mmCIF file of N, CA and C in Angstrom:
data_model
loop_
_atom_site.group_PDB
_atom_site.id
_atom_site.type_symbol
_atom_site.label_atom_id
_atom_site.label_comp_id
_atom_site.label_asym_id
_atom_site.label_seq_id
_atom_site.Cartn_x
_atom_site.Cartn_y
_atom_site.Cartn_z
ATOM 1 N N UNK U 15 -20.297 84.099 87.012
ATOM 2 C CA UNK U 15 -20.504 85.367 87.667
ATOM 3 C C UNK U 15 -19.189 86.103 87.853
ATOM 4 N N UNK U 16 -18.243 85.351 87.775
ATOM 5 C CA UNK U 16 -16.711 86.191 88.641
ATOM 6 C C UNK U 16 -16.790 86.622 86.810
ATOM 7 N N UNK U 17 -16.847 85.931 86.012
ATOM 8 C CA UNK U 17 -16.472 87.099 84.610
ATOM 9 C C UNK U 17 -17.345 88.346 84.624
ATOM 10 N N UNK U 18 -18.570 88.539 85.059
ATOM 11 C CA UNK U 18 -19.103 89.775 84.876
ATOM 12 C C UNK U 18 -18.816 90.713 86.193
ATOM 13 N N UNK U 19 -18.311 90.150 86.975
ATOM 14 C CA UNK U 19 -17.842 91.348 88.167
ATOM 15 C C UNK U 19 -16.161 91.831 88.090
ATOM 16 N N UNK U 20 -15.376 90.496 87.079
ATOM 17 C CA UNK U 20 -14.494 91.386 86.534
ATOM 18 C C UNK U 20 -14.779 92.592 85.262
ATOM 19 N N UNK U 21 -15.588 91.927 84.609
ATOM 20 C CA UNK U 21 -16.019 92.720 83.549
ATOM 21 C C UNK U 21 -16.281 94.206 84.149
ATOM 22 N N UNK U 22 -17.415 94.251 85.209
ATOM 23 C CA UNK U 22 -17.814 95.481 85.739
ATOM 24 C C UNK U 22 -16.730 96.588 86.080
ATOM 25 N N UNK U 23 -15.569 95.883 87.291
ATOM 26 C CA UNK U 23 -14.659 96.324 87.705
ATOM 27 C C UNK U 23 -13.742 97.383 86.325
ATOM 28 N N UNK U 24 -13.958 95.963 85.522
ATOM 29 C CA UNK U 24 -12.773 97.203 84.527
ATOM 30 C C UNK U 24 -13.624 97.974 83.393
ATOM 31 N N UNK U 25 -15.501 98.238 83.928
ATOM 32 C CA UNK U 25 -16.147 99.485 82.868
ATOM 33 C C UNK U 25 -16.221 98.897 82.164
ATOM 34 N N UNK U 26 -16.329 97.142 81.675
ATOM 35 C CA UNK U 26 -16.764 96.627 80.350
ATOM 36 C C UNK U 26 -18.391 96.704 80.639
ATOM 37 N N UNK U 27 -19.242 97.497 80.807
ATOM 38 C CA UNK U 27 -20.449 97.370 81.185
ATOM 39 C C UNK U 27 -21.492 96.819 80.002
ATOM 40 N N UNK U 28 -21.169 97.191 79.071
ATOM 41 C CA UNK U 28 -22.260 96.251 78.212
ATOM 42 C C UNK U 28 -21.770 94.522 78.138
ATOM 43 N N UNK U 29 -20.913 94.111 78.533
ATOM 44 C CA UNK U 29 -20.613 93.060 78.563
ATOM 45 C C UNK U 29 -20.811 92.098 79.847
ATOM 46 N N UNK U 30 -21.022 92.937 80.496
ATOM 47 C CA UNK U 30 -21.576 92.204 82.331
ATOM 48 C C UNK U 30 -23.218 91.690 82.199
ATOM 49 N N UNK U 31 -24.274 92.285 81.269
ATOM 50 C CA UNK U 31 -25.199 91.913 81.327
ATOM 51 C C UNK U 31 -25.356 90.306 80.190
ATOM 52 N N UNK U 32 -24.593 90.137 79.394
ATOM 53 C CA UNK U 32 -24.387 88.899 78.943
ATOM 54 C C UNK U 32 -23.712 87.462 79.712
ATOM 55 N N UNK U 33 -22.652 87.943 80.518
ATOM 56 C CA UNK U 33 -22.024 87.390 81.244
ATOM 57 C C UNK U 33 -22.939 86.809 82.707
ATOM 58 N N UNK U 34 -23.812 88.086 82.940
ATOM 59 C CA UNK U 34 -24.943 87.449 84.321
ATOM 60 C C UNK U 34 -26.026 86.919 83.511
ATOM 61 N N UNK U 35 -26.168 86.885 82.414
ATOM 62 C CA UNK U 35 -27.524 86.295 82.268
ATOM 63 C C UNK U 35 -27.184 84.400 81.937
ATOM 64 N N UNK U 36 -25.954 84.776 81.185
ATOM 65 C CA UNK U 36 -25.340 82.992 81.106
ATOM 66 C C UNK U 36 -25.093 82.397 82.201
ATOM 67 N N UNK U 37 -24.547 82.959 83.012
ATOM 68 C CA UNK U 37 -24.181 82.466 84.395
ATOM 69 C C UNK U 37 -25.294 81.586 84.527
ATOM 70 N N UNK U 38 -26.754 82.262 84.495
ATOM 71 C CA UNK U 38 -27.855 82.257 85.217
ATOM 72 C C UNK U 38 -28.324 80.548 84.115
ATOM 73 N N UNK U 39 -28.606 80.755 83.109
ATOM 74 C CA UNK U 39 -28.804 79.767 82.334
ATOM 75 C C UNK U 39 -27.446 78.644 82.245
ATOM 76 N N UNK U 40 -26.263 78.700 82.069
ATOM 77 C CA UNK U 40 -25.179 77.569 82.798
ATOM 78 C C UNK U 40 -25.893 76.826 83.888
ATOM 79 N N UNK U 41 -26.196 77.580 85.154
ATOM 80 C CA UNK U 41 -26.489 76.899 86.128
ATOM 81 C C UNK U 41 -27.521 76.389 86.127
ATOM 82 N N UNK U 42 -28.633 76.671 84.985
ATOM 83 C CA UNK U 42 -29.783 76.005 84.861
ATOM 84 C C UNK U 42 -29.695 75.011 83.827
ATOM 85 N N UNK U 43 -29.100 74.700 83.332
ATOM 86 C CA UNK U 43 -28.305 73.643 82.015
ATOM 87 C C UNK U 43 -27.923 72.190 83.143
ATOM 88 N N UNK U 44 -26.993 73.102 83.890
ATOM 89 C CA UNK U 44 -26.326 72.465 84.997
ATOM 90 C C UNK U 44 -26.774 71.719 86.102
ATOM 91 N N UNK U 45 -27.928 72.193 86.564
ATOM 92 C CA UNK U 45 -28.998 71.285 87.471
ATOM 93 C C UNK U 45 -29.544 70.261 86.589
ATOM 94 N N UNK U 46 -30.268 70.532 85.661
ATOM 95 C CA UNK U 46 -31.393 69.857 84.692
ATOM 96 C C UNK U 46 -30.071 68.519 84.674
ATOM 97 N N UNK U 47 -29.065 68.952 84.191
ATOM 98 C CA UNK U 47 -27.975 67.481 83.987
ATOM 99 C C UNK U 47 -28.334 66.750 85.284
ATOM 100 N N UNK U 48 -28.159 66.996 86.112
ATOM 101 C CA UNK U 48 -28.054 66.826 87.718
ATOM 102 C C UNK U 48 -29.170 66.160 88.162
ATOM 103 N N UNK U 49 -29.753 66.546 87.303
ATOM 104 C CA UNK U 49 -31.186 65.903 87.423
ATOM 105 C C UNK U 49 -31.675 64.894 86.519
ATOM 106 N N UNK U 50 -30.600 65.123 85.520
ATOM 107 C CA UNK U 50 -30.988 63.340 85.293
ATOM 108 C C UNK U 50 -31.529 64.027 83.362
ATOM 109 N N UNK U 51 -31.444 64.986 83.471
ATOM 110 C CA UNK U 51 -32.057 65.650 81.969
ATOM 111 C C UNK U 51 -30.703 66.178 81.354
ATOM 112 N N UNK U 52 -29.774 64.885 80.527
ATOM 113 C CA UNK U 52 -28.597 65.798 80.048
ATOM 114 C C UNK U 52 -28.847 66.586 78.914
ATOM 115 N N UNK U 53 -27.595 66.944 78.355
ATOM 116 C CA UNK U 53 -27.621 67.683 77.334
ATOM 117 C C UNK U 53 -28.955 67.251 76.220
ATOM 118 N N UNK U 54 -28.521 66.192 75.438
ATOM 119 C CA UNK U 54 -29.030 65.462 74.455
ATOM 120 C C UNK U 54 -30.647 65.776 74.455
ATOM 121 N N UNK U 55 -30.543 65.387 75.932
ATOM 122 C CA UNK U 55 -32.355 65.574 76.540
ATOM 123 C C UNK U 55 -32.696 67.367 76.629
ATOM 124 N N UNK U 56 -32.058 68.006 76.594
ATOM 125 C CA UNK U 56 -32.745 69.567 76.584
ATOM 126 C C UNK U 56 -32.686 70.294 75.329
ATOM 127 N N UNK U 57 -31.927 69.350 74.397
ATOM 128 C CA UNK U 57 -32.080 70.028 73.295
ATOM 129 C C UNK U 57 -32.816 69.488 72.724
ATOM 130 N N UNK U 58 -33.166 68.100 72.845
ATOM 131 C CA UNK U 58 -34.622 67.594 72.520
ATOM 132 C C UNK U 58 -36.107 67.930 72.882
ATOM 133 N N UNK U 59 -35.879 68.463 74.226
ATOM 134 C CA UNK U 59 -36.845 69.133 74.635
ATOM 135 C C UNK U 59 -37.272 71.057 74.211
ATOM 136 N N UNK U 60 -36.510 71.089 73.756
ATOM 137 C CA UNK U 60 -35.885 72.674 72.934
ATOM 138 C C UNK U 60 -36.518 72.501 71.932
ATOM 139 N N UNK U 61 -36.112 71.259 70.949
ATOM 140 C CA UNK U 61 -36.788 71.408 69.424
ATOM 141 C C UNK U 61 -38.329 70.756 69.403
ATOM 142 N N UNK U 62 -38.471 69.673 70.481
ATOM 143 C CA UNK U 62 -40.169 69.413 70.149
ATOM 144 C C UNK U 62 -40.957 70.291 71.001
ATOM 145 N N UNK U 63 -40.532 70.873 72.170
ATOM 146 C CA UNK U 63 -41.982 71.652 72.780
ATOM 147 C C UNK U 63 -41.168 72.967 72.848
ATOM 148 N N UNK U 64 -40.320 73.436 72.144
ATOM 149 C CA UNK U 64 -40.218 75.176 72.376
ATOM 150 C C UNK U 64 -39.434 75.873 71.070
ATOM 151 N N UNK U 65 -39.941 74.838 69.903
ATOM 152 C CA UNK U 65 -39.445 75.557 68.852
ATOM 153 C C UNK U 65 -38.014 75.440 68.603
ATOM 154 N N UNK U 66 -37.133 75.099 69.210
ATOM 155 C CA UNK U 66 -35.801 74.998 68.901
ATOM 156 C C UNK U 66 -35.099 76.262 69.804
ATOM 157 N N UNK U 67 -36.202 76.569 70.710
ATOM 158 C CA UNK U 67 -35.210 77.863 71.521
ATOM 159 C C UNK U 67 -35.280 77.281 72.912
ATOM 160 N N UNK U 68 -33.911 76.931 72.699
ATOM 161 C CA UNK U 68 -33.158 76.395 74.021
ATOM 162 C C UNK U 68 -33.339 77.643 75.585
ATOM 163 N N UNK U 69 -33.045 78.460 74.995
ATOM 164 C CA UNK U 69 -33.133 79.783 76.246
ATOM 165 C C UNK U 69 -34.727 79.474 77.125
ATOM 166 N N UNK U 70 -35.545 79.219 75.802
ATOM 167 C CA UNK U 70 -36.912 79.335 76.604
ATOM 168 C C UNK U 70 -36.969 78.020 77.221
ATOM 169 N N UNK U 71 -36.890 76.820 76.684
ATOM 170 C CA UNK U 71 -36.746 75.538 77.391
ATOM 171 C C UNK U 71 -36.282 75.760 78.147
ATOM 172 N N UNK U 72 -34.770 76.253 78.700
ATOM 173 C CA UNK U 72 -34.598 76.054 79.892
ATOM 174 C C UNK U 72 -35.201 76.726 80.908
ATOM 175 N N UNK U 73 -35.391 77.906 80.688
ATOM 176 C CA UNK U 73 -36.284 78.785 81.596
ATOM 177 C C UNK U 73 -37.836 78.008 82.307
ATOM 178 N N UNK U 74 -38.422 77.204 81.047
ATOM 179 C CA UNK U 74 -39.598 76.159 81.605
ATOM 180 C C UNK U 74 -38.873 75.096 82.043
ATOM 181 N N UNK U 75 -38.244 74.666 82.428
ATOM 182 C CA UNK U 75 -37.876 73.037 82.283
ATOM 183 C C UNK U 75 -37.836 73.429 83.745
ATOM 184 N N UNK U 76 -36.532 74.646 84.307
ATOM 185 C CA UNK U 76 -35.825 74.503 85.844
ATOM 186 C C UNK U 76 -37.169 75.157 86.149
ATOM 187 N N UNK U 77 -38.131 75.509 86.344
ATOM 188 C CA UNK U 77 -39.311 76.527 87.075
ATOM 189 C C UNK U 77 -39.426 74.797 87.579
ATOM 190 N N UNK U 78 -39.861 73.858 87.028
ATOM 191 C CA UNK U 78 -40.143 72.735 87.293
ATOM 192 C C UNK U 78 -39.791 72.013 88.853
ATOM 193 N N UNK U 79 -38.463 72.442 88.874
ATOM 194 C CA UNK U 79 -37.730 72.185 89.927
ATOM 195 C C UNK U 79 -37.698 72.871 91.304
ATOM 196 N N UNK U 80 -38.068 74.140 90.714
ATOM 197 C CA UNK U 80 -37.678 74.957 91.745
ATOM 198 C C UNK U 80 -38.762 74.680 92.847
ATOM 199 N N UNK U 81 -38.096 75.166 94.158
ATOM 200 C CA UNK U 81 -38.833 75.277 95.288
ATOM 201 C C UNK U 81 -38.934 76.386 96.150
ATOM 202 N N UNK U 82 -39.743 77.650 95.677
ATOM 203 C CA UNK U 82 -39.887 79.081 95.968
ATOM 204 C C UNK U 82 -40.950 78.666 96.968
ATOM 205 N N UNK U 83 -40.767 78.479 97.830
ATOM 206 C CA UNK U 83 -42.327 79.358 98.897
ATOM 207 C C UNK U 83 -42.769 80.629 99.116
ATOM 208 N N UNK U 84 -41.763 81.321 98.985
ATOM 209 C CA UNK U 84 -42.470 82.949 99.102
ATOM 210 C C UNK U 84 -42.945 83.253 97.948
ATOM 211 N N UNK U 85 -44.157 83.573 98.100
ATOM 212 C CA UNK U 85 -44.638 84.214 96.755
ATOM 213 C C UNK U 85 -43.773 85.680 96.222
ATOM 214 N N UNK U 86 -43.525 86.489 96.567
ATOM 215 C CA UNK U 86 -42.275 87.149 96.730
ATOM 216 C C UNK U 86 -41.097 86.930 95.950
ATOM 217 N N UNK U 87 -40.518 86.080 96.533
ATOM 218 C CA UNK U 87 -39.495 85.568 95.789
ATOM 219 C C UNK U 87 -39.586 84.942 94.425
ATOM 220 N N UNK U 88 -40.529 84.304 94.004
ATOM 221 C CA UNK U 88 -41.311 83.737 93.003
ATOM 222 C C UNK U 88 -41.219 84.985 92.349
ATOM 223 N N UNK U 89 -41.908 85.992 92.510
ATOM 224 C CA UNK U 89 -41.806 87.421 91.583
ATOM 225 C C UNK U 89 -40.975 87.604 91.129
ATOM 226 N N UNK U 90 -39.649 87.966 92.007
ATOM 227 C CA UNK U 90 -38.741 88.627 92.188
ATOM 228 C C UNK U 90 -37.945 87.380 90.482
ATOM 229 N N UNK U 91 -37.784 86.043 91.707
ATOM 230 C CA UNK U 91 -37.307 85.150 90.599
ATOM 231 C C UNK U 91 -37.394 85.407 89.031
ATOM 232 N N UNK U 92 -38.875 85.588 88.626
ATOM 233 C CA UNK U 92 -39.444 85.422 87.336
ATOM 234 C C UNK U 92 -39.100 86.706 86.727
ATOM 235 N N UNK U 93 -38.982 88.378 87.225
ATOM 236 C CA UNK U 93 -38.876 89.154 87.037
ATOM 237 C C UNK U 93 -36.942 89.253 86.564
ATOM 238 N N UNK U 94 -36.699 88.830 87.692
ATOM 239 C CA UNK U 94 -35.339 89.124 87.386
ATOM 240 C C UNK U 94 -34.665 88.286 86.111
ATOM 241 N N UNK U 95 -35.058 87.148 86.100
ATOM 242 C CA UNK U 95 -34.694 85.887 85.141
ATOM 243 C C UNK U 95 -34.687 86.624 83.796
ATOM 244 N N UNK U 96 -36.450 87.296 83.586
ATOM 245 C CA UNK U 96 -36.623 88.275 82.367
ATOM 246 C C UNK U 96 -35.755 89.588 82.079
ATOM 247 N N UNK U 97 -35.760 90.297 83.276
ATOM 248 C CA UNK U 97 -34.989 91.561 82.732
ATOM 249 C C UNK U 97 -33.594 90.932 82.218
ATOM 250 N N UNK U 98 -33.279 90.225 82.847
ATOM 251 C CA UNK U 98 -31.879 89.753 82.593
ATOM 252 C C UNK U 98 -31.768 89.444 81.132
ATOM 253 N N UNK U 99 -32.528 88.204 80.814
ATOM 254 C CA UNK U 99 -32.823 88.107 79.518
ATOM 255 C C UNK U 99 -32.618 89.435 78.836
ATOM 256 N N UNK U 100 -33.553 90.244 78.617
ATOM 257 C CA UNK U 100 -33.921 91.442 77.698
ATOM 258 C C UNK U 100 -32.585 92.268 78.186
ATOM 259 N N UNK U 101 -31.715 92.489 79.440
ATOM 260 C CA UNK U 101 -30.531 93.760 78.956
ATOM 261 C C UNK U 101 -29.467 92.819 78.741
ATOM 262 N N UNK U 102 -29.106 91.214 78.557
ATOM 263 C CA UNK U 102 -28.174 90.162 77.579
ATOM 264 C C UNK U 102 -28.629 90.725 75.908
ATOM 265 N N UNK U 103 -29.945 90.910 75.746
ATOM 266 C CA UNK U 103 -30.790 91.093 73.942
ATOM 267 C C UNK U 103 -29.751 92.676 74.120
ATOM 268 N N UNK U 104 -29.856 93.358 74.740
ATOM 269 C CA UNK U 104 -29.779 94.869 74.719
ATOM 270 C C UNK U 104 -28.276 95.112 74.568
ATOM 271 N N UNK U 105 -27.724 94.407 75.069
ATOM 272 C CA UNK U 105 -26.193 94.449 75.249
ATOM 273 C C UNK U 105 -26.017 94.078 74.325
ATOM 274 N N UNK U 106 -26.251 93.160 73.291
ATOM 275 C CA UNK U 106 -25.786 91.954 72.913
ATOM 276 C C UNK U 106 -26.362 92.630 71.274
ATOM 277 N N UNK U 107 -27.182 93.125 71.109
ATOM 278 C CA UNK U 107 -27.759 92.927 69.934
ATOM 279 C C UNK U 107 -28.244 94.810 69.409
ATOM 280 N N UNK U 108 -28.297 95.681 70.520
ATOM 281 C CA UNK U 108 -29.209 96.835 70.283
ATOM 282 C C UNK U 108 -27.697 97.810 69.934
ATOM 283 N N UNK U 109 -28.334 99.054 69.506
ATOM 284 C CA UNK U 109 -27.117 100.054 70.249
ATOM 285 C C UNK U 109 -27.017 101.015 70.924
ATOM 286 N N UNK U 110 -27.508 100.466 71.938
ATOM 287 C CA UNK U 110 -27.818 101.293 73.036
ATOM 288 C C UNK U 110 -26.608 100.764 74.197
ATOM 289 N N UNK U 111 -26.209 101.767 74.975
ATOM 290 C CA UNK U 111 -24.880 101.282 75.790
ATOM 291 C C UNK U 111 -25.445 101.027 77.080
ATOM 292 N N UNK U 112 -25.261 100.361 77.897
ATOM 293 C CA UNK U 112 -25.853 99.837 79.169
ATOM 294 C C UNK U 112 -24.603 100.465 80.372
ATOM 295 N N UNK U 113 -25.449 101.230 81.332
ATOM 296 C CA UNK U 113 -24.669 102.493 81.877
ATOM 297 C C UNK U 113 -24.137 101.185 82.877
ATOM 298 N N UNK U 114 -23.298 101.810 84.139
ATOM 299 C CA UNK U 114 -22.624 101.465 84.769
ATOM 300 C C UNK U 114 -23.439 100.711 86.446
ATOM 301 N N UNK U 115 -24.813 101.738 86.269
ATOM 302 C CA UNK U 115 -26.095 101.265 86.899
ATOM 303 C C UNK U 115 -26.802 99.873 86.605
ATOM 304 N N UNK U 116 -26.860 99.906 85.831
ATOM 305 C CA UNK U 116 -27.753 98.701 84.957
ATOM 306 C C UNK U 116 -26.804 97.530 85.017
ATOM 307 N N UNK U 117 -25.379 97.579 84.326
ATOM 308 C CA UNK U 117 -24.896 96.211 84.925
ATOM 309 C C UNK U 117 -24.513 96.337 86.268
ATOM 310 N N UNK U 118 -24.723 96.877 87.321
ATOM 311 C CA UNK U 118 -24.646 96.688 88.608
ATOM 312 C C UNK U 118 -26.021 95.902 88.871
ATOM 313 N N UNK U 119 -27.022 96.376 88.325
ATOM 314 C CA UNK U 119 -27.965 95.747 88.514
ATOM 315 C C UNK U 119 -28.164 94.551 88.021
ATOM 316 N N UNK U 120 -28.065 94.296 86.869
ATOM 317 C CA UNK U 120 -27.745 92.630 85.941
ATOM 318 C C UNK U 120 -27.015 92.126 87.412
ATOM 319 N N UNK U 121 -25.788 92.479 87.416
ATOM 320 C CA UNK U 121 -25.290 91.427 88.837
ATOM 321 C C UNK U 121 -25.873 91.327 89.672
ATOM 322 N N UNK U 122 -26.787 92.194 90.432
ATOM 323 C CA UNK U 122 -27.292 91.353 91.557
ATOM 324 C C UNK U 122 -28.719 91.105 91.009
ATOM 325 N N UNK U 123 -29.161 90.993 89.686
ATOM 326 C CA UNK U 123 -30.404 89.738 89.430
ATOM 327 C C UNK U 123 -29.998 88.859 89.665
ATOM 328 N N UNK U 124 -28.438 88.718 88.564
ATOM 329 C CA UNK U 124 -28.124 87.376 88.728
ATOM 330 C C UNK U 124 -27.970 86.555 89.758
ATOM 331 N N UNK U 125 -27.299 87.076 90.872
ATOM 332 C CA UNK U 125 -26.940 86.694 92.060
ATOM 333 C C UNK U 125 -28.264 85.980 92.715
ATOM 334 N N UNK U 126 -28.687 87.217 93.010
ATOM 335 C CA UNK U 126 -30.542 86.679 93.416
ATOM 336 C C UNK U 126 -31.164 85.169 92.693
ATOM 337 N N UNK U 127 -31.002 85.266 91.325
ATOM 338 C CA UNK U 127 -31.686 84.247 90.170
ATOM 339 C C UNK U 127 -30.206 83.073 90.998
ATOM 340 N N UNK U 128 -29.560 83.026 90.761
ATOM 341 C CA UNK U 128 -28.357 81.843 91.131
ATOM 342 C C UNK U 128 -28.615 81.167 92.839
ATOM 343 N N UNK U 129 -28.988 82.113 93.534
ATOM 344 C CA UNK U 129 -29.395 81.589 95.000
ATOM 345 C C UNK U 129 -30.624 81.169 95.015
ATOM 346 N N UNK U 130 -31.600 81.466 93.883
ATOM 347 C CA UNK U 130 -32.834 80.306 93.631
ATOM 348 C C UNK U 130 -32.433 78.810 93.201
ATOM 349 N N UNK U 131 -32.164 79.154 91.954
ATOM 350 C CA UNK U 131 -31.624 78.136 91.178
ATOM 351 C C UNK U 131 -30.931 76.806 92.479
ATOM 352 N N UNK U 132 -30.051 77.254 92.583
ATOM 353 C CA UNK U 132 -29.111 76.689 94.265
ATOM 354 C C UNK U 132 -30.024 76.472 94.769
ATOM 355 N N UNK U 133 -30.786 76.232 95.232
ATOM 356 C CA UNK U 133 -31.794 75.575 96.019
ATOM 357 C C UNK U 133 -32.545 74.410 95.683
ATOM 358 N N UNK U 134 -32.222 74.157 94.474
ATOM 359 C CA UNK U 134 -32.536 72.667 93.917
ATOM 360 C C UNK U 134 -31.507 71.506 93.937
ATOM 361 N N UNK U 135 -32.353 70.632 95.013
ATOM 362 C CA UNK U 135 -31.084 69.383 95.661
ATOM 363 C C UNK U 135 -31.198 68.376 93.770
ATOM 364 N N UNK U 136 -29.545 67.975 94.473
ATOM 365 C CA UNK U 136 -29.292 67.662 93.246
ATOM 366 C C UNK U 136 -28.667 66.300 93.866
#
């Protein structure tokens, strides 16, 4: 996260929404270890039940873990996890420039998505 709020600071704005969305998946890489599912094991779980796309495995694997009681937050969680996803594709791949709004916003999905995540005892 501190790379995409430097990023922001110095107007690299298409580059803050790549930077919060890894954050977000690092730390979900990062529990799953923690949990006893290392590397070896998520990329195994990547190529037999999700096609070989690691992004989506992890996205199913940590829901597993998590412990949302607010239905609310659960939204918010699943919503943000996605947009994030899609303006990392947008940044990353489109050519379309991602204003100064939007990665303000990528940062605090991420933030939000990272204080879920954090909530899984490890």
């Amino acid at each position: 996260m501190s790379a995409a709020e430097k990023m922001f600071e110095c107007s690299y704005y298409d580059s803050v929404c790549h930077s919060a969305y890894y954050a977000c998946l690092q730390l979900m890489s990062h529990k799953l270890i923690r949990k006893g599912v290392g590397l070896d094991r998520q990329w195994s779980i990547a190529s037999s039940q999700y096609g070989g796309n690691s992004h989506k495995a992890l996205l199913s694997e940590i829901k597993k873990h998590l412990r949302i009681s607010d239905y609310k937050d659960e939204k918010r969680y699943k919503n943000n996890i996605l947009k994030l996803k899609e303006m990392r594709e947008r940044s990353d791949y489109k050519l379309f420039r991602i204003s100064k709004e939007e990665s303000e916003n990528c940062i605090n999905m991420a933030k939000f998505v990272i204080g879920i995540i954090n909530t899984i005892r490890t």
